[in-house]
Coordinates of C-alpha atoms and ligand atoms in Angstrom, one line a residue:
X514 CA 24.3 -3.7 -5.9
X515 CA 23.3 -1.8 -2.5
X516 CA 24.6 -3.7 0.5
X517 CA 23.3 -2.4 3.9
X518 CA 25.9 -2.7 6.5
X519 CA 24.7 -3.8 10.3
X520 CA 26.8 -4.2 12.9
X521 CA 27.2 -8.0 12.5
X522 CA 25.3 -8.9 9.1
X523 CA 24.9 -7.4 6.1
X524 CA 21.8 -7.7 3.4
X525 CA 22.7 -7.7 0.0
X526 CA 20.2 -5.2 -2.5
X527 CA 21.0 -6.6 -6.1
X528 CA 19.7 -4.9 -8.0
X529 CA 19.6 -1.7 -6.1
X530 CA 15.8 -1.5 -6.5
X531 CA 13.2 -1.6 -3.7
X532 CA 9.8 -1.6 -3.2
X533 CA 8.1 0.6 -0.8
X534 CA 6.2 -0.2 2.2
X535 CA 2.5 1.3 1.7
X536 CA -0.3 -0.1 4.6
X537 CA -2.6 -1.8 2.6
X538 CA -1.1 -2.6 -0.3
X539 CA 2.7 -4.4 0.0
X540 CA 1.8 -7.0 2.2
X541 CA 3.1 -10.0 2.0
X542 CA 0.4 -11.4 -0.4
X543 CA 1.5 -8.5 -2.9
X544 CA 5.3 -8.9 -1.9
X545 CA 5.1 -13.0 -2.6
X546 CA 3.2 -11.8 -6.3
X547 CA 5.9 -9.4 -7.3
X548 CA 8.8 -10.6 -6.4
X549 CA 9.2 -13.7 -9.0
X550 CA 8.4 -11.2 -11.4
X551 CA 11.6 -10.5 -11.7
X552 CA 14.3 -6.9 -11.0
X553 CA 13.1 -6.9 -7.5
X554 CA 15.6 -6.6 -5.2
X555 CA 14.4 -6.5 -1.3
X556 CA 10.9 -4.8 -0.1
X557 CA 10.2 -3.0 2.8
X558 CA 6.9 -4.4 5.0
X559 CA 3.7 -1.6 5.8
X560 CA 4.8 0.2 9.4
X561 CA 4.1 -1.7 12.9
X562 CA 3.4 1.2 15.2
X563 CA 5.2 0.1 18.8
X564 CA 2.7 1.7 21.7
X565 CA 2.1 0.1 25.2
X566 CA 4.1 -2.9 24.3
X567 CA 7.4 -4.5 22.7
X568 CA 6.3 -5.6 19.0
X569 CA 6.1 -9.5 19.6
X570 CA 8.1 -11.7 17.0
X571 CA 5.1 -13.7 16.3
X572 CA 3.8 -10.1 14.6
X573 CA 6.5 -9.7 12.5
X574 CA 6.4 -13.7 11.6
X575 CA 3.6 -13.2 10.6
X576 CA 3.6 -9.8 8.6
X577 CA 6.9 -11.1 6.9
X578 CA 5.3 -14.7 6.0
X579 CA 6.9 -17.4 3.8
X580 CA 10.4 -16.3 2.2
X581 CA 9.8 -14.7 -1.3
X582 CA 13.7 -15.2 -2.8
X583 CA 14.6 -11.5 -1.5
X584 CA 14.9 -9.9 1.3
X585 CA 12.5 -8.3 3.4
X586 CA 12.8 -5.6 6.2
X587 CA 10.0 -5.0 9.5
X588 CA 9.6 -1.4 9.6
X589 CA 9.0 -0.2 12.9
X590 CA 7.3 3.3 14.5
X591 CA 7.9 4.6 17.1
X592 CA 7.7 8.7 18.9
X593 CA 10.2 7.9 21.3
X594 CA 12.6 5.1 22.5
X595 CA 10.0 2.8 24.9
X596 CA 10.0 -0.6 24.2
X597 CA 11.8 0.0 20.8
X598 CA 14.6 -2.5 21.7
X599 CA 12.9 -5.2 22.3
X600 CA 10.8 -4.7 19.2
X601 CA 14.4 -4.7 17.1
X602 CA 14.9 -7.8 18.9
X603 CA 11.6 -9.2 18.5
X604 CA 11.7 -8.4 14.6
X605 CA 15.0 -10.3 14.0
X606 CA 13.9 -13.3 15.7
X607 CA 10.8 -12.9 13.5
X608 CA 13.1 -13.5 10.3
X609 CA 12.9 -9.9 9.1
X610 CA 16.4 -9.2 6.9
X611 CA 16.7 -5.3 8.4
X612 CA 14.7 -3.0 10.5
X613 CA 13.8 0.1 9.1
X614 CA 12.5 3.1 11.2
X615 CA 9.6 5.4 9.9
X616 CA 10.4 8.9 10.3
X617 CA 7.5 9.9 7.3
X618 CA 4.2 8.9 7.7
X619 CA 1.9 12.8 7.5
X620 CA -1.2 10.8 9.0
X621 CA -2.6 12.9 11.4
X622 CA -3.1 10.4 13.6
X623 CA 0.6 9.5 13.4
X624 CA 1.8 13.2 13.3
X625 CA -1.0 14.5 16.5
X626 CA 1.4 10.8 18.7
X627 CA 4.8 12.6 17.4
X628 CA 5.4 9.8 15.4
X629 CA 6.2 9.1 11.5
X630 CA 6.8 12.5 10.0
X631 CA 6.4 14.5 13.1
X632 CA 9.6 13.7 14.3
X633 CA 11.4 15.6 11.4
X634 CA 11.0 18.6 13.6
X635 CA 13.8 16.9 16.4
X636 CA 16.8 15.4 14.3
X637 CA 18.1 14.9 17.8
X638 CA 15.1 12.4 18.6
X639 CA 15.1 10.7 15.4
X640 CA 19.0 9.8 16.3
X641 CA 18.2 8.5 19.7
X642 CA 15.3 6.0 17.9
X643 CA 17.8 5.2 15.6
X644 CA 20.7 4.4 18.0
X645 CA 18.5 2.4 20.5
X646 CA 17.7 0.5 17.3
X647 CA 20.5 -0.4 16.0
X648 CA 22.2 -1.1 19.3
X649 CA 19.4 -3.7 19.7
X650 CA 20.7 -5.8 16.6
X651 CA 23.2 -7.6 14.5
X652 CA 20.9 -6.3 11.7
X653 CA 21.0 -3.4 9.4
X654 CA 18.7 -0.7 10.5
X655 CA 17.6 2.1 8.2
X656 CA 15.7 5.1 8.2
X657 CA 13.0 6.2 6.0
X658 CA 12.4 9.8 6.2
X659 CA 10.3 13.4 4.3
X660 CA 12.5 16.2 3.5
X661 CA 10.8 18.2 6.3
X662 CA 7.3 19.0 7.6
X663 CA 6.7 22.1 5.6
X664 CA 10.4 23.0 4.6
X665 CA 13.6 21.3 3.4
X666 CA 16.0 23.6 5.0
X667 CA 16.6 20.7 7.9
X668 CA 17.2 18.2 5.4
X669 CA 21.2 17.7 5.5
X670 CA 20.9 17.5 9.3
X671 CA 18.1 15.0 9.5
X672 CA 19.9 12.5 6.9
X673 CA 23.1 13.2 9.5
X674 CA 21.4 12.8 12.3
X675 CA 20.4 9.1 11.7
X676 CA 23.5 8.0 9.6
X677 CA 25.6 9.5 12.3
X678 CA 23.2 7.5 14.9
X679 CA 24.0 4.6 13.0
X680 CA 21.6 4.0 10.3
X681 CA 23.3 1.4 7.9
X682 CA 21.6 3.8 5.2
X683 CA 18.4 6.2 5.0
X684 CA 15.9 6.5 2.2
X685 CA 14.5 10.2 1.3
X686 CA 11.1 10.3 0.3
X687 CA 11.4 13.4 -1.8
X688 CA 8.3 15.5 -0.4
X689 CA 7.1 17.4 2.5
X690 CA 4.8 16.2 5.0
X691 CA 3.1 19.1 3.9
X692 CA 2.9 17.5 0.3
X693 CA 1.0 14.4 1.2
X694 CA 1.5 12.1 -1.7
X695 CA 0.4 14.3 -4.8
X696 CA 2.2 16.9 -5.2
X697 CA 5.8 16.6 -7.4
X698 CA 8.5 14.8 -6.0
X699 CA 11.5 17.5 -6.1
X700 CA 14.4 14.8 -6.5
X701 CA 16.9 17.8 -6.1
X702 CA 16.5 17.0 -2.7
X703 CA 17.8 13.3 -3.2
X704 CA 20.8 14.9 -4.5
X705 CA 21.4 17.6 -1.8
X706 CA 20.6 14.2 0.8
X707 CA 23.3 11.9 -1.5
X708 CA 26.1 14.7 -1.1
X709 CA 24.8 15.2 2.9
X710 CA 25.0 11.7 3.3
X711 CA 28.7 11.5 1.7
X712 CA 30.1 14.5 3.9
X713 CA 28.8 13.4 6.9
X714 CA 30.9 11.7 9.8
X715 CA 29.8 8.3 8.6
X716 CA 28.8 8.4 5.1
X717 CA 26.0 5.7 4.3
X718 CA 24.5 5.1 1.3
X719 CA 21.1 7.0 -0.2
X720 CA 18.2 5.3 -1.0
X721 CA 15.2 7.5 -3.1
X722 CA 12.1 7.6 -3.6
X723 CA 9.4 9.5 -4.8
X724 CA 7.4 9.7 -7.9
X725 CA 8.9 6.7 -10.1
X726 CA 5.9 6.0 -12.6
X727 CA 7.7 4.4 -15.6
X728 CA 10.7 2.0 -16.1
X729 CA 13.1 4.2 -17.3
X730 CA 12.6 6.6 -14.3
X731 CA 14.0 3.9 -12.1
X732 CA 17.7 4.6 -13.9
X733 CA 17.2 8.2 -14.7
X734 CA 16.4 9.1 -10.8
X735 CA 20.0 7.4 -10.3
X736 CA 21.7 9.2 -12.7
X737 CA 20.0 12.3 -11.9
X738 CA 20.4 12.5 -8.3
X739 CA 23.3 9.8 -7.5
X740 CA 21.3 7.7 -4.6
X741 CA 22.7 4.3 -4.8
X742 CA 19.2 2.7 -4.2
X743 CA 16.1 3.5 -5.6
X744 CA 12.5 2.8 -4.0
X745 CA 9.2 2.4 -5.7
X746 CA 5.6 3.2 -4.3
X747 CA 2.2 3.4 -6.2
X748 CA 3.7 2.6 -9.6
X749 CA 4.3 -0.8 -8.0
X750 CA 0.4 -1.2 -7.9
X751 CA 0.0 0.3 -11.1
X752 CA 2.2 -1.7 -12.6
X753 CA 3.7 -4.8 -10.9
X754 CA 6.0 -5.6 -13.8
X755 CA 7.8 -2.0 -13.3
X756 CA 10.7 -3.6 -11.8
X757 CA 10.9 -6.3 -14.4
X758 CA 11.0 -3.9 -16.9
X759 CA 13.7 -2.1 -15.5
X760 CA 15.7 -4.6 -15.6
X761 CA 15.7 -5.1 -19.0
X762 CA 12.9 -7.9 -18.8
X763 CA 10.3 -8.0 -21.4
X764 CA 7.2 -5.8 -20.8
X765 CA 3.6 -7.6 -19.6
X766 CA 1.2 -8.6 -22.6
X767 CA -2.2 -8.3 -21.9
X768 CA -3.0 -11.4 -21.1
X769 CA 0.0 -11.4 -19.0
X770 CA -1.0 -8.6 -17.0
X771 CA -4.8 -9.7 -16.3
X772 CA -3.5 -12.7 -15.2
X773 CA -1.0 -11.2 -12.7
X774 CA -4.0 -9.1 -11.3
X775 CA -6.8 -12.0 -11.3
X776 CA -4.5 -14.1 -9.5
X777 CA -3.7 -11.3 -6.8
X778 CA -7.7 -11.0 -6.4
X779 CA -7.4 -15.1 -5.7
X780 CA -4.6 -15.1 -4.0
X781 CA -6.7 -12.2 -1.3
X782 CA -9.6 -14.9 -1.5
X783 CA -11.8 -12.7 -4.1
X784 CA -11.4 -9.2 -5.4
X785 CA -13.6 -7.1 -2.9
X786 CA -11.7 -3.2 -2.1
X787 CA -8.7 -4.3 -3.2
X788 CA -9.8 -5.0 -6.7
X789 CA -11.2 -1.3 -7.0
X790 CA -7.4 -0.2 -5.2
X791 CA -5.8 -1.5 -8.0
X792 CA -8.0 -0.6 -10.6
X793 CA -7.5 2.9 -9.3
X794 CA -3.9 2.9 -9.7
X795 CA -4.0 0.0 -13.2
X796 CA -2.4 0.8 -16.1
X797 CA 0.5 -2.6 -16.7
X798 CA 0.6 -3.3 -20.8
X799 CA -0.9 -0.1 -21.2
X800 CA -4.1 -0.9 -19.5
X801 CA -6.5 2.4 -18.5
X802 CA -3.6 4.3 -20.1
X803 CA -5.3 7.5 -21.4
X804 CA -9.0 5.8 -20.1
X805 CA -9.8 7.7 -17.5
X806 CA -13.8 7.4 -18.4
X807 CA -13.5 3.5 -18.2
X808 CA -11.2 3.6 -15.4
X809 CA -14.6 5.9 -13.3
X810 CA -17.3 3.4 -14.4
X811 CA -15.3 0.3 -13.2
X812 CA -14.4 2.3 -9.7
X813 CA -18.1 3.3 -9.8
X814 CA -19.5 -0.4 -10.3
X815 CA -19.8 -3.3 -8.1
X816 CA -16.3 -4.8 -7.3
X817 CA -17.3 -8.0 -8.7
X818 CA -17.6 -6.5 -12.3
X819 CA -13.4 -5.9 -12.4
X820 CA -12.5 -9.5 -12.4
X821 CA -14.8 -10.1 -15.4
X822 CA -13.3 -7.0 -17.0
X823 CA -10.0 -8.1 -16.5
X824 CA -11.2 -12.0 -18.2
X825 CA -13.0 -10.3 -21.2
X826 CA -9.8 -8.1 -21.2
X827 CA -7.2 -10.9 -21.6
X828 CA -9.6 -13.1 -24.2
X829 CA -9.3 -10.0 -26.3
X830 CA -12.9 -8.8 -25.9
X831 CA -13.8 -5.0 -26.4
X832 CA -13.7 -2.8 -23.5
X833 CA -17.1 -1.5 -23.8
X834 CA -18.4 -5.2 -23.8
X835 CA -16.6 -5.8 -21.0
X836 CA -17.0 -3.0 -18.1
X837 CA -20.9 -3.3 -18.5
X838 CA -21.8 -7.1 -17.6
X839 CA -23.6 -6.1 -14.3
X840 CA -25.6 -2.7 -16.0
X841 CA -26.2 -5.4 -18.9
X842 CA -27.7 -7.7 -16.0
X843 CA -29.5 -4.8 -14.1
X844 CA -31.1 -3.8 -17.4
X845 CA -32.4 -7.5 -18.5
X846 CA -34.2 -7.6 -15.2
X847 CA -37.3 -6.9 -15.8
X848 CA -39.2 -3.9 -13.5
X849 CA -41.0 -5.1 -10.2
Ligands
LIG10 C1 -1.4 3.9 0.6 C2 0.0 4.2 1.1 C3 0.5 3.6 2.3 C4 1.8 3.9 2.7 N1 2.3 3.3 3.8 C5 3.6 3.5 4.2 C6 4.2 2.9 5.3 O1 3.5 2.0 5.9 N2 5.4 3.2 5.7 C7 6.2 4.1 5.0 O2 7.3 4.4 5.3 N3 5.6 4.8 3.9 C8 4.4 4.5 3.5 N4 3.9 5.1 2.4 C9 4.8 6.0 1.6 C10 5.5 5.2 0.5 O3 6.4 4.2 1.1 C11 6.3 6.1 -0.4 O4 7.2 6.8 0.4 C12 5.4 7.1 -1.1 O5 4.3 6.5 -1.7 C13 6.2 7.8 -2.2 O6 6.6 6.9 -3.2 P1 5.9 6.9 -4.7 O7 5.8 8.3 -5.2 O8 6.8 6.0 -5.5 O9 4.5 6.3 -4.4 C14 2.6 4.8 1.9 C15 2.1 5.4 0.8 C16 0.8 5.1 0.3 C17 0.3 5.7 -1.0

């Protein structure tokens, strides 16, 4: 169990898994789908950038929506201090179980406002965020961070700087903002930041991330590297029952797993972009595993042809079958 320490409440992390706020993708549709599934233990919501005005609670209602049996932080970003405390406010009367601060995002619309990742060039800033944060609340507040912009060699003072501002525990996302999201993560890092993080005037707890694709790499990053939490990104999406899994919960069928994604297409009123998102990322129960060629031809057809592959997938009907119904329909049309 992680438990995140605020200055009047604490949240309780059982298990010590996470999953990881990524705009688009872990709202609270996909957060309400996952969750029951089982080894979950709290989620992060997609960043809230705070501009001309406080963040109003209704926002953060809203974002979090109905309770999902675990609990969920508002992560917040912000360059600089203004109307940051009143956001904090605004998120915990908006029912969000933490606040976590975003100290990673490479956009370079982000980076060009000093925001996300950009501050990991002024540990001294990210602390003042942080403090003004956390004074704001009776809640835990975290901080999710890179291991630098184009080098590490900060790292040890940036996880300092916001446990020492008062961060109830930071999680290291273990690449640059140079990196982007492809390259390795180097979970080395996450050790170096676990032993920072111990050292340091007030020692918090670790949380890591970064390039967990399979079940097992959910325990091996912890025994590796020694976080005490561990957060999951894309593999989420490719694989909702990851967390499940890791638990010691049985691994998706099929069937099991078409009808996890059909009913995420319903549950977002019809497949549309986000049906070709997650067929970019699919492989739960082995789906697209090592089909890269079948995987292309659904991203290149219409949208609407992945929910039928996805039927004619969990009825047991060959692949081939399946991914063609709308060529099949565009070739029984007869030439004008
Ligand atoms: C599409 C996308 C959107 C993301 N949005 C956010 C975000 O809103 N806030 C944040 O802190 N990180 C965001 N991230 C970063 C993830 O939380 C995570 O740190 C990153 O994907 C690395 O984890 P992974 O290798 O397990 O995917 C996003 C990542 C992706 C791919």
């Amino acid at each position: 169990m992680l438990i995140l320490r605020g200055p009047a409440q604490a949240v309780a992390i059982d298990p010590p898994v996470l999953l990881a706020p990524m705009e688009g993708i872990t709202d609270r549709t996909f957060r309400g789908l996952v969750a029951p599934l089982g080894g979950l233990g709290a989620a992060v919501g997609e960043f809230i950038r705070i501009t001309v005005a406080p963040v109003p609670a209704r926002i953060c209602r809203r974002d979090l929506g109905d309770p999902i049996g675990i609990p969920v932080a508002i992560q917040l970003m912000t360059p600089d201090v203004d109307h940051l405390a009143d956001s904090v406010a605004n998120a915990e009367r908006g029912g969000a179980a933490w606040v976590d601060l975003n100290f990673g995002c490479p956009a370079p619309v982000v980076f060009s406002k000093c925001a996300g990742s950009a501050l990991l060039a002024h540990p001294e800033r990210i602390a003042a965020i942080v403090r003004t944060a956390a004074g704001a609340t009776g809640l835990p507040v975290t901080a999710k961070m890179r291991a630098g912009i184009a080098s590490p060699a900060h790292l040890r003072e940036l996880v300092c700087a916001a446990a020492e501002a008062g961060a109830a525990a930071v999680t290291l996302h273990a690449r640059l903002r140079i990196q982007g999201y492809h390259e390795p993560a180097t979970w080395a890092w996450l050790a170096e930041a676990a032993d920072a993080l111990r050292r340091c005037a007030r020692p918090v707890p670790l949380i890591g991330n970064g390039a967990v694709e399979r079940p097992s790499d959910i325990a091996r990053m912890r025994t590796e590297t020694g976080v005490d939490g561990i957060m999951v990104g894309r593999a989420a999406l490719a694989d909702p029952f990851i967390f499940r899994v890791a638990a010691g919960g049985a691994p998706p069928t099929v069937a099991e797993a078409c009808s996890w994604a059909l009913g995420y297409f319903d549950a977002l009123g019809g497949g549309g972009p986000k049906a070709k998102q997650l067929i970019r990322y699919w492989r739960a129960a082995g789906m697209l595993e090592g089909r890269e060629d079948l995987r292309t031809a659904l991203l290149r057809g219409p949208a609407r042809d992945i929910p039928a592959w996805l039927r004619a997938q969990a009825e047991g009907s060959s692949t081939e079958n399946a991914v063609l119904p709308s060529a099949q329909a565009k070739d029984a049309t007869p030439p004008r």
